[in-house]
GROMACS .gro file of C-alpha atoms in nm:
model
  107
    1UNK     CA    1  -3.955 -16.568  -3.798
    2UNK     CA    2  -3.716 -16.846  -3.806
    3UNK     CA    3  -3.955 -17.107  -3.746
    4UNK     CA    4  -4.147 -16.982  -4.110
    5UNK     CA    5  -3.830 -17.033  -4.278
    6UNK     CA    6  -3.731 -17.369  -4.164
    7UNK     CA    7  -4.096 -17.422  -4.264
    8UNK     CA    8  -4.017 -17.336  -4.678
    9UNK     CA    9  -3.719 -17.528  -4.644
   10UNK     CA   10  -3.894 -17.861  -4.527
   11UNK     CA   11  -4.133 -17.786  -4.800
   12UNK     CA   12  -3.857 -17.748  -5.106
   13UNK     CA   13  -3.926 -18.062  -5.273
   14UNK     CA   14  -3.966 -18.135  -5.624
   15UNK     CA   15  -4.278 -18.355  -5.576
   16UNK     CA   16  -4.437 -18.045  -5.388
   17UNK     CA   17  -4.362 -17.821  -5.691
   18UNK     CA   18  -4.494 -18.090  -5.908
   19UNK     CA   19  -4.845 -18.123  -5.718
   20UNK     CA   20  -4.845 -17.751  -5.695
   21UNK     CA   21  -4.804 -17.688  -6.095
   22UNK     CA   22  -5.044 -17.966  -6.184
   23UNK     CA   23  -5.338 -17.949  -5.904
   24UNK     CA   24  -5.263 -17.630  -5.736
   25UNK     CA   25  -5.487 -17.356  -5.821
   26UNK     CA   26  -5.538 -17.197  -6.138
   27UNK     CA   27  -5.264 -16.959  -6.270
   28UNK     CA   28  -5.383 -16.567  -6.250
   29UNK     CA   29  -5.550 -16.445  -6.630
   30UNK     CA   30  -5.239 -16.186  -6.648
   31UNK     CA   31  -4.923 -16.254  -6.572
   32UNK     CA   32  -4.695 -15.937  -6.596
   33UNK     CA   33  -4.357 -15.918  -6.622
   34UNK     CA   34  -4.094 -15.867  -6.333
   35UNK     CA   35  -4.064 -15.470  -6.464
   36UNK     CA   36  -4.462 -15.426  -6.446
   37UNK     CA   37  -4.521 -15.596  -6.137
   38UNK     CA   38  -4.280 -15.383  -5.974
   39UNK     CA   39  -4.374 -15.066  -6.156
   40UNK     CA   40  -4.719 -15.143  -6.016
   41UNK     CA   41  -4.676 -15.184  -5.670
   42UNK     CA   42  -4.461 -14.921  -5.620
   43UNK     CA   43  -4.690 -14.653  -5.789
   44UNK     CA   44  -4.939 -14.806  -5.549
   45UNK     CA   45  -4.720 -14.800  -5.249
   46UNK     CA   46  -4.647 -14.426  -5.378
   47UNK     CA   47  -5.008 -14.346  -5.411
   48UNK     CA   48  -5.051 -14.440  -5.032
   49UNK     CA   49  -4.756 -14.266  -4.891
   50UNK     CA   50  -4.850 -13.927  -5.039
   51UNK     CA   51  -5.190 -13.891  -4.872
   52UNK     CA   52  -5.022 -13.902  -4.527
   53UNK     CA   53  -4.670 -13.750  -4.629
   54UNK     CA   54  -4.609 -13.535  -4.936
   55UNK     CA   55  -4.263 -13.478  -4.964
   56UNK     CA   56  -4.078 -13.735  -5.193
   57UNK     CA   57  -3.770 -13.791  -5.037
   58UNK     CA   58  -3.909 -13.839  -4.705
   59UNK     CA   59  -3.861 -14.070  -4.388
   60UNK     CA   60  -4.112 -14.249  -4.431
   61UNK     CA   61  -3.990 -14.345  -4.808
   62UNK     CA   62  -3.660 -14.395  -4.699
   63UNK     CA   63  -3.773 -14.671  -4.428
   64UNK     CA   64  -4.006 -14.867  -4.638
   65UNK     CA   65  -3.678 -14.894  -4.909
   66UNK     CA   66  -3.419 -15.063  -4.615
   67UNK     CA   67  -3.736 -15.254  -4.500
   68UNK     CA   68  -3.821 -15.342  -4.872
   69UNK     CA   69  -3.430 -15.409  -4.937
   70UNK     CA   70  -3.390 -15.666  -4.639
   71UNK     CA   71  -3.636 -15.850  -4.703
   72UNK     CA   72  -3.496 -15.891  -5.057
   73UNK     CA   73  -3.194 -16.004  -5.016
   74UNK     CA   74  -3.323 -16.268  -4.706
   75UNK     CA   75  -3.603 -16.419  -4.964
   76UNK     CA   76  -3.284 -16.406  -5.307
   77UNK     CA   77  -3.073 -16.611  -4.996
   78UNK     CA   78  -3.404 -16.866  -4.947
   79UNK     CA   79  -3.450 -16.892  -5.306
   80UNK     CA   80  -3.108 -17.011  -5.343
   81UNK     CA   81  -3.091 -17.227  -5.093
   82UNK     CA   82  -3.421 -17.402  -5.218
   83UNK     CA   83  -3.254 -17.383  -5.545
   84UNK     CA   84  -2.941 -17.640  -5.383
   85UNK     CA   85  -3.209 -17.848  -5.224
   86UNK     CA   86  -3.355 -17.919  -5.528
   87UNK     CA   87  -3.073 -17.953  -5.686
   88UNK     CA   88  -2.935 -18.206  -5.443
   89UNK     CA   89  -3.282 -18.418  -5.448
   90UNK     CA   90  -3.267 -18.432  -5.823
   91UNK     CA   91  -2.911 -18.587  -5.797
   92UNK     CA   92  -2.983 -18.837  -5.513
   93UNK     CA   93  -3.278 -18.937  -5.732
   94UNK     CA   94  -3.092 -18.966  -6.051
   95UNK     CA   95  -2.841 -19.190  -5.886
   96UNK     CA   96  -3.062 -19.376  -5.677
   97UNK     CA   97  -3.246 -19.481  -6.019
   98UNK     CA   98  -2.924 -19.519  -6.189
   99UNK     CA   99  -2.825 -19.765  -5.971
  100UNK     CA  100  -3.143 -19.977  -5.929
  101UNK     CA  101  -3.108 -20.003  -6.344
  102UNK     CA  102  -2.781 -20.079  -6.300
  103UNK     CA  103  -2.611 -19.782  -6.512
  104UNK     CA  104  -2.364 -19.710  -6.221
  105UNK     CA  105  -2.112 -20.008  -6.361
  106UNK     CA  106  -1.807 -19.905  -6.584
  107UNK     CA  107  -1.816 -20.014  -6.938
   0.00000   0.00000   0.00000
């Protein structure tokens, strides 16, 4: 599992987002919002449990939401550190055309 993490990391560049947004495939026709998304997929996910285990506070419920919690909070901790790397690769490119244009001298 590590190894597929390392893996977005070495991929968190700006020019990948860039070729992504521009040539990458077309955008889906509906885009909902955070709330529907979620709303969906968990009526789904809801749907599915019930034909193999009525009750509504049950085990099987309760597992999915630590599984489904986990795995949260590991991708909001990747997110943010993709967030720094771009962050830092913006800077090192800001300076490293500020000071091929010569900006980096006092005035």
């Amino acid at each position: 599992m590590m190894d597929y993490i390392e893996k977005i990391f070495k991929r968190a560049k700006l020019c990948n987002i860039v070729d992504n947004i521009l040539y990458g495939p077309e955008p889906e026709k509906e885009c909902l919002d955070y709330e529907e998304r979620m709303n969906e997929a968990y009526k789904k996910y809801s749907g599915t449990v019930a034909k193999y285990d009525p009750k509504c506070n049950s085990e099987l419920y309760d597992a999915a939401n630590a599984l489904t919690e986990v795995i949260s909070e590991v991708y909001m901790e990747i997110g943010f550190q993709a967030g720094v790397l771009f962050m830092q690769e913006i800077y090192y490119n800001s300076e490293k055309h500020r000071k091929a244009t010569g900006d980096d001298q006092i005035k």
